[in-house]
Each structure stands twice: as C-alpha cells, then as structure tokens.
Amino acid sequence: MPPLSAVPLASVLLLTLGAAAHGASPDAHSSDDGQWTMPSRDYAATRYSPLTDITARNAAGLHPVWSFATGVLAGHEGQPLVVGDTMYVVTPWPNVLYAFDLSKEGYPLRWKYRPDVSPNAIGVSCCDTVNRGASYADGKVVYNLLDGHTVAVDAKTGRELWNTQIADVGSGETVTMAPLVVKDRVIVGASGGEFGIYGWVKALDLKSGALVWTGRNIGPDADMLAKSGEFKPQYDSGADLGVSSWNKDGWRTGGAPVWGWMSYDPDLDLVYYGTGNAGPYNAEQRPGDNKWTASVLARRPQDGTLVWAYQFTPHDNWDFDATGAMVLADLTVAGKPVKALVHFDKNGFAYTLERATGKLLVAEPFVKVNWATSVDLKSGRPVLDPDKQTGASRGTVKGICPCLEGAVSPASPPAYSPRTHLFYTSTNNLCMDYTAVPATYLKGTPFMGINSPYMAGPGGHLGTFMAWDAATGKKVWENKEAFPNWSGALVTAGDVAFYGTLDGWFKSVDARTGKVLSKFKVGSGVVGNPMTYRAPDGKQYVAVYAGIGGDWLLLAGDFRSDDPSDVRAPADFVKDLARHTSQGGMIWIFGL
Amino acid sequence: MSVRHLTSTACSLTTAALIVCTGLSACDHRMTSQTAEPVAPPPAVADASHVAAGGLVPAGGTLTNPHQGDKAVAASGAQMFTAMNCDGCHGPGASGAVGPNLGDGRWRYGGSDAEVFQSIYYGRPKGMPAFGGALGANGVWVLVTYLRSLPPPPNIPTESWE
C-alpha cells in the first residue's frame, strides 16, 4: 500500500474528469497521470510529484522553455493547475483566469476570463492583492475573487457557471486562499485577521455554488458547528470554548481568518485547515486563550461538523497565524506507524500530530525561537518566556524570535517526499521588536495596534530552504539564503526539490543533500509555489511564478517602480533587496 | 470655498451642456424655418486651471484648513492617525505599508491641504475609505494638519547601491 492511500483514487477520478474536459489522454500507464489539479497537488497537500524525468543527475540541464507576462504587478503567490492539456493560471487582483493550450507551440491561450472584481477590496487587503490559486473538479475551475466571491468557470469554454458572494468587503473580509473541492463541496475561507473579522469557513455546492454550511472558527459552539459528543479537542473540554476563552464579546472581532491551504483525509473523512491570528495585535484587549485562533481545525466536509481542534499559539500576542499547510503523511514516530499531520507554524515550531485525534507527538523549533522555550507534549501548550510576552502595558518588547512574518510564511507551503521521508520548506531567519498600542474597532478598517521593526536572526542570513525529519523533529540539511525565503516547495520522485528566492532565483536542488543543481534568474522575486506536470509532448516540466509582492509590498516598498507618488527608503533589514528585484508577474516553465 | 466654487462650476457646465443639447433639436427646427443662424458657441471655461489633466479632481483652490500650522493640532492628529487605524494601511508615522507613504512629499491626488482633505473625507479609488462620515470635517482637518506637518525629506529620486 502506498504511503498515502488517498492519492491514487483521487488521481484516477481527476484523470477521468480531465480527459473528459479536453479529450486529452494523459499517460495512463505511469503511476501518475502528470496532472496537477488541486492547489497542493493532492488531498494530503504533499506537493510531491511521482514524475521521474527530471532527476538529481540531469537537473543541471534544466532551462526555461516558455514564459508569459500576466500583466499584473502584485505578488504572484499560488501555483498553476494543469488539467489534461491545459494550464490554468489565476492572477492577483483583478483575478484574471488564463487557460493555456499546452498542445500547441508557444502555448497560446484557449481563453481568458476577466471577472468584475471590485477595486474596493484592494484597500481591505492587509498584505497585497494576492491570490493562492484554483482547484479543478467536475469540469470546473473554481477559485476565489479578492472582493469576496467564489466563481466556477467551465474548464473547456471559460464561461462562468456560477458566482457566489461569500464574504463582505465592508466588514474587512477579502478572499485570497485557494478553495479545496471535496466530493461536491467547495470549501472556502476569508482573510481579514488585520480587520477584526469573525473568521469562518464555508462550503458551497460544487454544482450550483449555493452555500451549504458556515462554520465559525471562534465564537459559540452553535456558530462553530461544534456539537456535544462530536467535538473532541485533545487538550480541552467544556462548552463554548470559542467564547469562554475570550473577554466578553472579544470573539466577535477576534479574527481567525483562513487564508492558507486545506487538506483532506478520505479515510477519516476530515478536512484540515489552520486559522490565523487573533485580533487586535494588542492582546491585552482580549485576555484568554482566544480559541480557536492560531489553531488547526478538523471538520467533516459534508456538514461542517467540528471533530477536533488544536491551538498552536494560545493567546496569540505575536501575530502567529497558523494558516500554513497541514500536510498529511504516514510516518514512523518512535517506532510506531502514525497517520500524521505535519505543520510548520509561524511561531517557529514544527508540529507532528496524530491526524485522527489531534494528539501532539512532536513539537520542535526549526528556527531560533524565544517566545517559548518548548512545547509541553502532555498539555499541548507552549512553555512561555515571560519576558517575550507583549501588550500595550509592556511597551516595546525587544528581540522576539521569530518575527511576525513567521518562521515560515503560511503563504509558502512545504512539500513531503515519501521516498526521502523528509519535509522541505522555506524559512525566515528574522526577529522583531514589538510595540503594541490600544486599537479601535472601526468596521472595515485595520484593527491592529502594532509597530514592529524586524532584524536578522542569528547568523545574519535572512532565510533558508531546508529539509526536516518530522518523525524526530530534526533538521537534515539547509541552504542559507541572503533574503527571507518566501516560495513554496516542490519535491519529485526524481529526488529533486525546487524553490525560488526573494531576489529572483529559481533553483533545483538534490532532495537528499540540498546541493544546488540548477538556477535561473526569473526577473522578479519568487513568492509563488513551483509545480510540475507532464505535457502533451510526454515530457516533464516545472512551472513557477515570478512576481514579488505579498507582505514584501509593505515591508520593502523601495522595490516598486509603479507609483511615482510613493517612494520609500529601503527597509533596514533588507537594504539590498531592491537591488535585485522589482515587480513583475511572470509564468515560467522549465524543461530538460 | 472651493467646494462651493467647484459645485457652481460643475453646475454652470451642466447647465450649458443642457442648453446645447436641448438647443440642438430646437435649432434643427428653427433652421428649417429660418435662415441659418450660428449654433451657440461651446460653453466658455473661465479658468483653464479648472480642467485638471489625467482624471484628477480640480485643485482644491480656496478650501482652507482652520488649523493650518497649529502644532498642538498636528500632535493630536498624530494620535488620531493611530486611533483611527490609518497606520494599519499607511504605516507608523505615515511612512507607507500597504497604502502609500504620506510623508515623502509626493502625492497621488495632490498634496495641498484641500486635496488631502478631499482624499480623507471622500476616499479614493482602490481602497482609501471615506472617513468624512466617521470623523466629520473638523476631524479630517486635524489629520490633514498632522500629515502636512510631516517634514518631507529632500526629493532625491535616485536610490543607489554603489
């Protein structure tokens, strides 16, 4: 039995649908069909491809074979999809969907879809107007628009099939995450942890787009779809934890956005996702654990029933969103086989949990961490350093590691190879000072109260790309990078891992050693996620977006060249970044 | 007051346009019944500066800041800039974050007191909310006074790494 029993079934299903969409016949003889039909490639969110054309021996010959300017300058997070002989690309706002015909020379467009997306959403986006991609299912490309709509587009014709409003820009909600389609449910969530939203996930009907259920991430059990006898958090008990772990009414504007990645275990029938920070950033306005912010939640896709939850950062007072990917892998921990969930948190710990129950097995720091000394495996709680707790009455708290950009950005998902049994992830080596001030809730405006300059962590380098053993909680190798590393990871059965850097290099490395096998300057910093596919010509290719942005729009505004009325000094901690990159959304494809 | 001024200009333009439009059919009628008479000339623009290039609103003109140069008001404006969450987008000290830097001496929609007032009171495209309702005119002037008190750095368009 393969390590991830879910994958082949899902692949077969999608192969059939993909072939139906375009009459293509992806290679049915290989162990994989060469497609990439959902954001993280499989339900387990591994970003692992069984394709083997590209290997550690020949990757030095990788070179660009095609590129396309998207015409959009904002941060290009997310990844393309490949279904049959078509590549689908979603841009940042205004969220254009491109469909490229991979069967023709030069990959001309079959069509492009330009939805009417309100520019008002731009001002309600905390961190650039990014989009993290689409999902393909049942002949439809489904994705989210920044202004709070989910759309389904006919994969063959580009015609809009349905368009459902899911979020309210007026109350600070925008949508940047990539939906996950599970059976006939499209599962979506909203950004807005900086705007005091009342965070949620929703499920839409795949056929009609109709809203099926809404589950809040904070608040009363009834709103959270937490039912007595069914909701069993491993380390907590009692009713209405999403209310009792807050001051009065704090949960109503408490955040817990959903802007990262979702995964699904078909055997357990559980969808997993992480929730973002608690709001406001001045945590003294919301005493308590603030459940279930900065947590992982497990729900039934059919009706949203909450089954378990685990809070990585109780009483988040550092903006430690837990929206990073929850990767499902079958590991051997302390000699025992475990159906595990692995998560690299902004807070600097990498967690390995039992994914049926939420029981914590391993929690070890993967960068310098000093807000907590460790995580107690018995209680599931971090052991805090009292000197690194923040709040308006504490003034400026200096030298907290990691910084609020996270030990890794949740926008930069890891990959897992069942061949090496290793996880691959970008990291940031940054610390911060944190000055919290009281914040006023004004609907639709930022609800924050924070000033937080960053500085380099130990060693002076600002980021890495590393390999991690989640069974033991140990780093296996790391490549130091000059700048914080903001791309997602990809790993293949050819034992090659791929990532991009903020200064615009796209690299392939040996998955077992980290040795760089090839690199190419893609024109703009990489904040997207590499993916790989088999094209109609039978060959394996690797695609990635260039296009610096996301948080970097806020942090290093001097890399911009598009606005003559907004000039800024370079950020102290990345003085050189604009020397190496400017904006520019591009799709790159590499081949041998 | 420029708001009144603008309004009256807009009105007279609209009125003139209406006269021209309604006049056309009337003219047609008259021209068939009478000998040709010159069509009414296009409306005169009193001051060319009232037509702003590039889709910007006309200059604020005489809209005056009641607190101009008042340091105490500027200081309370700095507090308001945080309290009303302006810094959430424009960064601490208005130095820029997801919204533009407001202290660099460069302005997308003009940097006069009146133009900054307009930007805050009515909002701007692509995300600047209209704060007029929440702050009232005087509150907006307090913010304008703060922003205009920020000493713009020397305008050096060059960023060099060598």
PDB file of C-alpha atoms in Angstrom, chain A residues 93 119 122-123 125-126 128 437 440 442 445-446 448 451 553-554 558 563-568 570 575-576 578-579, chain B residues 82-85 87-89 92 95-101 104 106-108 126-129 131 134 159 161-162:
ATOM      1  CA  TRP A  93      -6.438  41.217  -8.324  1.00  0.00           C
ATOM      2  CA  PRO A 119     -11.342  47.636  -6.536  1.00  0.00           C
ATOM      3  CA  ILE A 122      -7.770  46.469  -2.530  1.00  0.00           C
ATOM      4  CA  GLY A 123      -7.989  48.753   0.487  1.00  0.00           C
ATOM      5  CA  SER A 125      -6.358  43.631   1.781  1.00  0.00           C
ATOM      6  CA  CYS A 126      -3.865  43.620   4.600  1.00  0.00           C
ATOM      7  CA  ASP A 128      -1.181  42.985  -1.162  1.00  0.00           C
ATOM      8  CA  VAL A 437      -0.867  50.025  21.362  1.00  0.00           C
ATOM      9  CA  THR A 440     -10.121  50.888  17.993  1.00  0.00           C
ATOM     10  CA  LEU A 442     -13.879  50.567  13.133  1.00  0.00           C
ATOM     11  CA  THR A 445     -10.529  49.414   8.727  1.00  0.00           C
ATOM     12  CA  PRO A 446      -7.377  47.803  10.138  1.00  0.00           C
ATOM     13  CA  MET A 448      -4.204  46.138  14.773  1.00  0.00           C
ATOM     14  CA  ASN A 451       4.660  48.764  15.449  1.00  0.00           C
ATOM     15  CA  LEU A 553       4.843  45.209  -0.755  1.00  0.00           C
ATOM     16  CA  LEU A 554       4.504  46.538   2.800  1.00  0.00           C
ATOM     17  CA  ASP A 558      11.518  50.531  -2.464  1.00  0.00           C
ATOM     18  CA  ASP A 563       3.974  54.542  -8.301  1.00  0.00           C
ATOM     19  CA  PRO A 564       5.851  57.838  -8.580  1.00  0.00           C
ATOM     20  CA  SER A 565       3.929  59.225  -5.615  1.00  0.00           C
ATOM     21  CA  ASP A 566       5.134  56.585  -3.169  1.00  0.00           C
ATOM     22  CA  VAL A 567       8.875  56.494  -2.570  1.00  0.00           C
ATOM     23  CA  ARG A 568      10.379  54.866   0.487  1.00  0.00           C
ATOM     24  CA  PRO A 570      14.880  50.651   1.896  1.00  0.00           C
ATOM     25  CA  LYS A 575      18.527  47.118   2.451  1.00  0.00           C
ATOM     26  CA  ASP A 576      19.706  45.349  -0.680  1.00  0.00           C
ATOM     27  CA  ALA A 578      15.509  46.313  -4.406  1.00  0.00           C
ATOM     28  CA  ARG A 579      18.942  45.986  -5.939  1.00  0.00           C
TER      29      ARG A 579
ATOM     30  CA  THR B  82      -3.160  55.683  15.105  1.00  0.00           C
ATOM     31  CA  ALA B  83      -6.522  55.711  16.872  1.00  0.00           C
ATOM     32  CA  MET B  84      -8.495  55.703  13.615  1.00  0.00           C
ATOM     33  CA  ASN B  85      -6.345  52.879  12.212  1.00  0.00           C
ATOM     34  CA  ASP B  87      -1.447  53.464  10.395  1.00  0.00           C
ATOM     35  CA  GLY B  88      -2.837  49.998   9.704  1.00  0.00           C
ATOM     36  CA  CYS B  89      -2.504  50.761   5.998  1.00  0.00           C
ATOM     37  CA  PRO B  92       3.529  54.066  11.617  1.00  0.00           C
ATOM     38  CA  SER B  95       5.785  56.037   6.270  1.00  0.00           C
ATOM     39  CA  GLY B  96       3.923  53.618   3.986  1.00  0.00           C
ATOM     40  CA  ALA B  97       2.833  49.980   4.260  1.00  0.00           C
ATOM     41  CA  VAL B  98       0.135  48.505   2.043  1.00  0.00           C
ATOM     42  CA  GLY B  99      -1.018  52.096   1.489  1.00  0.00           C
ATOM     43  CA  PRO B 100       1.317  54.777   0.192  1.00  0.00           C
ATOM     44  CA  ASN B 101       3.857  56.758   2.156  1.00  0.00           C
ATOM     45  CA  ASP B 104       7.558  61.613   1.239  1.00  0.00           C
ATOM     46  CA  ARG B 106       4.790  63.079  -3.184  1.00  0.00           C
ATOM     47  CA  TRP B 107       1.044  62.834  -3.619  1.00  0.00           C
ATOM     48  CA  ARG B 108      -1.082  60.704  -5.902  1.00  0.00           C
ATOM     49  CA  LYS B 126      -8.516  51.312  -4.974  1.00  0.00           C
ATOM     50  CA  GLY B 127      -9.074  51.216  -1.304  1.00  0.00           C
ATOM     51  CA  MET B 128      -8.914  54.519   0.570  1.00  0.00           C
ATOM     52  CA  PRO B 129     -12.112  54.547   2.650  1.00  0.00           C
ATOM     53  CA  PHE B 131     -13.574  58.877   6.598  1.00  0.00           C
ATOM     54  CA  ALA B 134     -16.640  58.917  10.909  1.00  0.00           C
ATOM     55  CA  GLU B 159      18.402  55.046  -4.907  1.00  0.00           C
ATOM     56  CA  TRP B 161      23.780  50.762  -4.003  1.00  0.00           C
ATOM     57  CA  GLU B 162      27.256  51.795  -5.061  1.00  0.00           C
TER      58      GLU B 162
END
